[in-house]
């Protein structure tokens, strides 16, 4: 029998209609378009404005896009993983609600949280279930409503993040396509540099924590940038070395969209032509768990069967890593 690998066989995406441009942000905090663009590469980001709608809404829309394009019967989905740093509610898994809403009535589901690396880690998890032969169709959703945890008076964070959702379907493959290798890492030192102080079990919500704005994302930008540049580049080059491939062999880099300078540094370490670097940070900003599937969806028509793709991500915790995958279909 041929070895079973886990291949991506369909993708979907969704972003909200409202566009928060750099010029609009400049009316809210002390910043400007040139400052934001030169430091991050971001020109605009999408924001989910409707009341009562959270990350599940973004993820469900992305999943429905995938289901429609694939002409997939949702009853055939065995499992749903919802990668997110901004679940709808504590305790009640966002995945369970999303699975029910899309009609995946035969699937079990759960949330996966690894900050900006959530989708990357979810790829590893989905592939493991497929390779084990337990399930045939695993739907991985990555979605975050980052605007729900961003302080729009803090220019160190509000310029970076946006809202969005993406999805990928994993299925068995016997042609040697799909996920080839992974290199995933964590380091708890990151807890002090990128966090939300209140709302968890250490510091539950109080009137004081709300007044002190401790329920919003806080980051030490310089420290996060330093760790992200070195670790994302290290992981990407290591995955190449382990699989005996060079920059010439890599067709595409699908990197987490946090900062254009971090992406450029990773591509440079990999000796990649800039034409091979997928980029949409200028349109969406950092959508956390949604960045990787949004890239796949935006560039789907350019991806060809057999293409060598390196995925790379870095997130709070710290969490980071790289995955080497061979693309399984022509759009």
CSV table of C-alpha atoms in Angstrom, one decimal:
chain,number,residue,atom,x,y,z
A,1,UNK,CA,0.0,0.0,0.0
A,2,UNK,CA,1.1,3.6,-0.7
A,3,UNK,CA,1.8,5.7,2.3
A,4,UNK,CA,-1.1,8.0,3.2
A,5,UNK,CA,-0.3,11.7,3.4
A,6,UNK,CA,-2.6,14.5,4.3
A,7,UNK,CA,-3.3,16.9,1.4
A,8,UNK,CA,-5.2,20.2,1.3
A,9,UNK,CA,-8.0,19.6,-1.3
A,10,UNK,CA,-10.0,22.9,-1.0
A,11,UNK,CA,-9.8,26.3,0.6
A,12,UNK,CA,-12.2,29.1,1.5
A,13,UNK,CA,-12.1,32.6,2.9
A,14,UNK,CA,-14.1,35.5,4.2
A,15,UNK,CA,-13.3,39.1,5.2
A,16,UNK,CA,-15.8,41.7,6.5
A,17,UNK,CA,-16.9,44.6,4.3
A,18,UNK,CA,-15.7,47.5,6.5
A,19,UNK,CA,-12.2,48.8,5.5
A,20,UNK,CA,-10.2,50.5,8.2
A,21,UNK,CA,-7.5,52.4,6.3
A,22,UNK,CA,-4.4,54.0,7.6
A,23,UNK,CA,-5.9,57.4,6.9
A,24,UNK,CA,-8.9,56.6,9.1
A,25,UNK,CA,-6.6,55.3,11.9
A,26,UNK,CA,-4.7,58.6,11.7
A,27,UNK,CA,-7.9,60.3,12.9
A,28,UNK,CA,-8.0,58.0,15.9
A,29,UNK,CA,-4.4,57.8,17.2
A,30,UNK,CA,-1.2,59.7,16.6
A,31,UNK,CA,0.0,58.1,13.4
A,32,UNK,CA,0.0,58.4,9.6
A,33,UNK,CA,0.0,56.3,6.5
A,34,UNK,CA,3.7,56.7,5.7
A,35,UNK,CA,4.7,55.7,9.3
A,36,UNK,CA,2.5,52.6,9.3
A,37,UNK,CA,3.4,51.4,5.8
A,38,UNK,CA,7.1,51.8,6.2
A,39,UNK,CA,7.2,49.9,9.4
A,40,UNK,CA,4.6,47.2,8.8
A,41,UNK,CA,3.6,47.1,5.1
A,42,UNK,CA,0.0,47.5,6.1
A,43,UNK,CA,-2.3,49.9,4.2
A,44,UNK,CA,-5.7,48.7,5.4
A,45,UNK,CA,-7.5,46.0,7.4
A,46,UNK,CA,-11.0,44.6,7.6
A,47,UNK,CA,-13.2,45.0,10.7
A,48,UNK,CA,-16.4,43.1,11.6
A,49,UNK,CA,-18.7,45.9,12.7
A,50,UNK,CA,-22.0,44.0,13.2
A,51,UNK,CA,-23.1,43.6,16.8
A,52,UNK,CA,-23.5,40.1,18.2
A,53,UNK,CA,-21.2,38.6,15.6
A,54,UNK,CA,-17.8,37.0,16.6
A,55,UNK,CA,-15.1,34.8,15.3
A,56,UNK,CA,-17.6,32.0,14.6
A,57,UNK,CA,-19.3,34.2,12.0
A,58,UNK,CA,-16.0,34.8,10.2
A,59,UNK,CA,-15.1,31.1,10.3
A,60,UNK,CA,-18.6,29.9,9.2
A,61,UNK,CA,-18.5,32.2,6.2
A,62,UNK,CA,-15.1,30.9,5.2
A,63,UNK,CA,-16.2,27.3,5.6
A,64,UNK,CA,-19.3,27.9,3.6
A,65,UNK,CA,-17.2,29.4,0.8
A,66,UNK,CA,-15.1,26.2,0.8
A,67,UNK,CA,-18.1,24.0,0.9
A,68,UNK,CA,-19.7,25.8,-2.1
A,69,UNK,CA,-16.5,25.8,-4.2
A,70,UNK,CA,-15.8,22.1,-3.4
A,71,UNK,CA,-19.5,21.1,-3.8
A,72,UNK,CA,-19.0,19.3,-0.6
A,73,UNK,CA,-21.7,17.6,1.5
A,74,UNK,CA,-21.0,18.9,5.0
A,75,UNK,CA,-22.3,15.6,6.4
A,76,UNK,CA,-19.2,14.0,5.0
A,77,UNK,CA,-16.9,16.1,7.3
A,78,UNK,CA,-15.5,13.9,10.1
A,79,UNK,CA,-13.9,16.6,12.2
A,80,UNK,CA,-13.7,20.4,12.6
A,81,UNK,CA,-10.8,22.2,14.2
A,82,UNK,CA,-11.4,25.9,14.9
A,83,UNK,CA,-8.1,27.7,15.2
A,84,UNK,CA,-8.6,31.0,17.0
A,85,UNK,CA,-7.2,33.3,19.7
A,86,UNK,CA,-10.6,35.1,20.0
A,87,UNK,CA,-13.3,32.4,20.7
A,88,UNK,CA,-16.9,33.6,20.8
A,89,UNK,CA,-17.3,32.6,24.5
A,90,UNK,CA,-15.3,31.0,27.3
A,91,UNK,CA,-15.9,27.3,27.9
A,92,UNK,CA,-18.3,26.7,25.0
A,93,UNK,CA,-16.1,25.7,22.1
A,94,UNK,CA,-16.5,27.9,19.0
A,95,UNK,CA,-15.8,24.9,16.9
A,96,UNK,CA,-18.9,23.1,18.1
A,97,UNK,CA,-21.2,26.0,17.2
A,98,UNK,CA,-19.5,26.5,13.8
A,99,UNK,CA,-19.7,22.8,12.9
A,100,UNK,CA,-23.4,22.7,13.7
A,101,UNK,CA,-24.1,25.9,11.7
A,102,UNK,CA,-22.4,24.6,8.5
A,103,UNK,CA,-24.3,21.3,8.8
A,104,UNK,CA,-21.3,19.1,9.8
A,105,UNK,CA,-23.6,17.0,11.9
A,106,UNK,CA,-21.4,13.9,11.9
A,107,UNK,CA,-18.2,15.7,12.9
A,108,UNK,CA,-16.7,16.2,16.3
A,109,UNK,CA,-15.0,19.5,16.8
A,110,UNK,CA,-12.8,21.5,19.1
A,111,UNK,CA,-10.9,24.8,19.4
A,112,UNK,CA,-7.1,25.2,19.0
A,113,UNK,CA,-5.3,28.2,20.5
A,114,UNK,CA,-1.7,29.0,19.8
A,115,UNK,CA,-2.1,32.7,19.0
A,116,UNK,CA,-0.8,33.6,15.5
A,117,UNK,CA,0.5,30.0,15.1
A,118,UNK,CA,-2.9,28.5,15.6
A,119,UNK,CA,-3.6,27.6,12.0
A,120,UNK,CA,-0.1,26.2,11.5
A,121,UNK,CA,-0.4,24.0,14.5
A,122,UNK,CA,-3.9,23.0,13.3
A,123,UNK,CA,-2.4,21.9,10.0
A,124,UNK,CA,-0.2,19.5,12.0
A,125,UNK,CA,-3.1,18.2,14.0
A,126,UNK,CA,-5.4,17.7,11.0
A,127,UNK,CA,-2.7,15.9,9.1
A,128,UNK,CA,-2.0,13.6,12.0
A,129,UNK,CA,-5.6,12.4,12.1
A,130,UNK,CA,-5.6,11.9,8.3
A,131,UNK,CA,-2.3,10.0,8.3
A,132,UNK,CA,-3.4,7.8,11.2
A,133,UNK,CA,-6.3,6.6,9.0
A,134,UNK,CA,-9.0,7.6,11.5
A,135,UNK,CA,-10.7,10.3,9.4
A,136,UNK,CA,-11.1,11.1,5.8
A,137,UNK,CA,-12.2,14.7,5.8
A,138,UNK,CA,-10.9,17.2,8.4
A,139,UNK,CA,-12.0,20.8,8.1
A,140,UNK,CA,-9.5,23.3,9.6
A,141,UNK,CA,-10.9,26.8,10.1
A,142,UNK,CA,-8.8,29.8,11.2
A,143,UNK,CA,-10.7,32.9,12.2
A,144,UNK,CA,-10.1,35.8,14.5
A,145,UNK,CA,-12.1,38.9,15.4
A,146,UNK,CA,-9.0,40.8,16.6
A,147,UNK,CA,-10.9,44.1,16.8
A,148,UNK,CA,-12.7,42.6,19.9
A,149,UNK,CA,-9.4,42.7,21.9
A,150,UNK,CA,-7.6,45.7,20.5
A,151,UNK,CA,-7.3,49.1,22.2
A,152,UNK,CA,-7.9,51.7,19.5
A,153,UNK,CA,-6.1,54.3,21.7
A,154,UNK,CA,-2.9,52.2,21.6
A,155,UNK,CA,-1.0,52.8,18.4
A,156,UNK,CA,1.5,50.0,19.0
A,157,UNK,CA,-1.3,47.4,18.5
A,158,UNK,CA,-4.2,49.0,16.7
A,159,UNK,CA,-2.3,49.6,13.5
A,160,UNK,CA,-1.4,45.9,13.1
A,161,UNK,CA,-4.6,43.8,13.5
A,162,UNK,CA,-7.7,43.1,11.4
A,163,UNK,CA,-10.5,40.6,11.3
A,164,UNK,CA,-10.9,37.6,8.9
A,165,UNK,CA,-11.5,33.9,8.4
A,166,UNK,CA,-10.1,31.1,6.3
A,167,UNK,CA,-10.6,27.4,5.9
A,168,UNK,CA,-8.8,24.4,4.4
A,169,UNK,CA,-10.0,20.8,3.9
A,170,UNK,CA,-7.6,18.0,4.5
A,171,UNK,CA,-8.0,14.6,2.9
A,172,UNK,CA,-5.9,11.4,2.4
A,173,UNK,CA,-3.5,11.3,-0.6
A,174,UNK,CA,-1.5,8.4,-2.0
A,175,UNK,CA,0.5,10.3,-4.6
A,176,UNK,CA,3.0,11.6,-2.1
A,177,UNK,CA,1.4,15.1,-2.1
A,178,UNK,CA,0.3,17.1,1.0
A,179,UNK,CA,2.2,17.6,4.3
A,180,UNK,CA,5.8,16.4,4.1
A,181,UNK,CA,7.4,17.6,7.3
A,182,UNK,CA,7.0,20.0,10.2
A,183,UNK,CA,9.2,21.8,12.7
A,184,UNK,CA,7.1,23.3,15.5
A,185,UNK,CA,8.4,25.0,18.6
A,186,UNK,CA,7.3,27.0,21.7
A,187,UNK,CA,9.0,29.1,24.4
A,188,UNK,CA,7.2,30.3,27.5
A,189,UNK,CA,9.4,33.4,27.8
A,190,UNK,CA,7.0,35.0,25.3
A,191,UNK,CA,4.3,35.3,27.9
A,192,UNK,CA,5.8,38.5,29.2
A,193,UNK,CA,6.1,40.2,25.9
A,194,UNK,CA,2.7,39.6,24.2
A,195,UNK,CA,-0.4,39.1,26.3
A,196,UNK,CA,-3.8,40.1,27.6
A,197,UNK,CA,-3.3,40.6,31.3
A,198,UNK,CA,-6.9,40.2,32.6
A,199,UNK,CA,-9.8,37.9,32.0
A,200,UNK,CA,-8.1,34.6,32.6
A,201,UNK,CA,-7.8,32.5,35.7
A,202,UNK,CA,-4.9,34.5,37.2
A,203,UNK,CA,-6.7,37.9,37.0
A,204,UNK,CA,-10.4,37.5,36.5
A,205,UNK,CA,-12.5,40.5,35.4
A,206,UNK,CA,-13.2,43.2,37.9
A,207,UNK,CA,-14.3,46.8,37.6
A,208,UNK,CA,-10.6,47.8,38.1
A,209,UNK,CA,-9.3,45.6,35.3
A,210,UNK,CA,-11.8,47.0,32.9
A,211,UNK,CA,-11.0,50.6,34.0
A,212,UNK,CA,-7.3,49.9,33.5
A,213,UNK,CA,-7.9,48.5,30.0
A,214,UNK,CA,-6.3,45.2,30.9
A,215,UNK,CA,-8.5,43.2,28.7
A,216,UNK,CA,-6.8,44.4,25.5
A,217,UNK,CA,-3.7,43.0,23.8
A,218,UNK,CA,-0.5,44.5,25.0
A,219,UNK,CA,2.9,43.9,23.4
A,220,UNK,CA,6.5,44.8,23.7
A,221,UNK,CA,6.9,45.5,20.0
A,222,UNK,CA,10.7,45.5,19.8
A,223,UNK,CA,11.1,42.2,21.7
A,224,UNK,CA,8.3,40.5,19.7
A,225,UNK,CA,9.9,41.7,16.4
A,226,UNK,CA,13.3,40.4,17.4
A,227,UNK,CA,12.1,36.9,18.4
A,228,UNK,CA,9.8,36.7,15.3
A,229,UNK,CA,12.5,37.6,12.8
A,230,UNK,CA,15.0,35.1,14.2
A,231,UNK,CA,12.7,32.2,15.0
A,232,UNK,CA,10.5,32.3,11.9
A,233,UNK,CA,13.6,32.4,9.6
A,234,UNK,CA,15.3,29.7,11.6
A,235,UNK,CA,12.3,27.4,11.4
A,236,UNK,CA,11.9,27.9,7.6
A,237,UNK,CA,15.6,27.3,6.8
A,238,UNK,CA,15.6,24.2,9.1
A,239,UNK,CA,12.7,22.6,7.3
A,240,UNK,CA,14.5,23.2,4.0
A,241,UNK,CA,17.7,21.6,5.3
A,242,UNK,CA,15.9,18.6,6.7
A,243,UNK,CA,14.2,17.9,3.4
A,244,UNK,CA,17.3,18.7,1.2
A,245,UNK,CA,15.6,21.6,-0.7
A,246,UNK,CA,17.0,25.0,-1.6
A,247,UNK,CA,15.4,28.3,-2.4
A,248,UNK,CA,15.3,27.2,-6.1
A,249,UNK,CA,13.2,24.1,-5.1
A,250,UNK,CA,10.6,26.1,-3.1
A,251,UNK,CA,7.7,27.4,-5.3
A,252,UNK,CA,6.0,29.5,-2.6
A,253,UNK,CA,6.5,30.9,0.9
A,254,UNK,CA,3.2,31.1,2.8
A,255,UNK,CA,4.2,33.2,5.8
A,256,UNK,CA,2.2,34.6,8.7
A,257,UNK,CA,1.3,38.2,7.8
A,258,UNK,CA,2.3,40.1,10.9
A,259,UNK,CA,4.9,42.5,9.5
A,260,UNK,CA,6.4,42.8,6.0
A,261,UNK,CA,9.9,43.2,7.4
A,262,UNK,CA,9.6,39.9,9.2
A,263,UNK,CA,8.4,38.2,6.0
A,264,UNK,CA,11.1,39.8,3.9
A,265,UNK,CA,13.8,38.7,6.5
A,266,UNK,CA,12.5,35.1,6.3
A,267,UNK,CA,12.5,35.0,2.5
A,268,UNK,CA,16.0,36.4,2.5
A,269,UNK,CA,17.3,33.7,4.8
A,270,UNK,CA,15.7,31.1,2.5
A,271,UNK,CA,17.3,32.7,-0.6
A,272,UNK,CA,13.9,33.1,-2.2
A,273,UNK,CA,13.0,35.3,-5.1
A,274,UNK,CA,10.4,37.9,-3.9
A,275,UNK,CA,8.0,36.6,-6.6
A,276,UNK,CA,7.7,33.4,-4.6
A,277,UNK,CA,6.6,35.2,-1.5
A,278,UNK,CA,2.8,35.3,-1.1
A,279,UNK,CA,1.7,38.6,0.5
A,280,UNK,CA,-1.6,40.2,1.4
A,281,UNK,CA,-0.7,42.1,4.6
A,282,UNK,CA,-1.3,45.4,2.8
A,283,UNK,CA,-5.0,44.5,2.4
A,284,UNK,CA,-5.8,42.7,5.7
A,285,UNK,CA,-3.1,43.4,8.3
A,286,UNK,CA,-2.5,40.7,10.8
A,287,UNK,CA,-5.7,38.5,11.1
A,288,UNK,CA,-3.9,36.1,13.4
A,289,UNK,CA,-5.3,32.6,12.9
A,290,UNK,CA,-6.7,33.5,9.4
A,291,UNK,CA,-3.5,34.8,7.7
A,292,UNK,CA,-2.3,31.5,6.2
A,293,UNK,CA,-5.7,30.3,4.8
A,294,UNK,CA,-6.4,33.8,3.5
A,295,UNK,CA,-3.2,33.7,1.6
A,296,UNK,CA,-4.1,30.2,0.1
A,297,UNK,CA,-7.5,31.5,-0.9
A,298,UNK,CA,-6.2,34.8,-2.5
A,299,UNK,CA,-3.5,32.9,-4.5
A,300,UNK,CA,-5.3,29.6,-5.1
A,301,UNK,CA,-5.4,30.1,-8.9
A,302,UNK,CA,-1.6,30.4,-9.0
A,303,UNK,CA,-0.9,27.2,-7.0
A,304,UNK,CA,-0.2,24.2,-9.2
A,305,UNK,CA,-0.3,20.5,-8.3
A,306,UNK,CA,3.1,19.4,-7.0
A,307,UNK,CA,4.2,22.9,-6.0
A,308,UNK,CA,6.6,22.9,-3.0
A,309,UNK,CA,5.2,25.3,-0.3
A,310,UNK,CA,6.8,26.3,2.9
A,311,UNK,CA,4.5,27.6,5.6
A,312,UNK,CA,5.9,29.7,8.4
A,313,UNK,CA,4.4,31.4,11.5
A,314,UNK,CA,5.2,33.1,14.8
A,315,UNK,CA,2.8,34.0,17.6
A,316,UNK,CA,2.3,34.8,21.2
A,317,UNK,CA,3.4,32.4,23.8
A,318,UNK,CA,5.8,32.3,22.0
A,319,UNK,CA,4.7,29.8,19.4
A,320,UNK,CA,6.3,29.3,16.0
A,321,UNK,CA,7.3,26.8,13.3
A,322,UNK,CA,7.4,25.8,9.7
A,323,UNK,CA,5.6,23.2,7.5
A,324,UNK,CA,6.7,21.8,4.2
A,325,UNK,CA,3.8,20.8,2.0
A,326,UNK,CA,3.3,19.7,-1.6
A,327,UNK,CA,0.2,21.2,-3.2
A,328,UNK,CA,-2.3,18.6,-4.4
A,329,UNK,CA,-4.5,20.2,-7.0
A,330,UNK,CA,-4.9,22.7,-9.9
A,331,UNK,CA,-7.6,25.2,-9.2
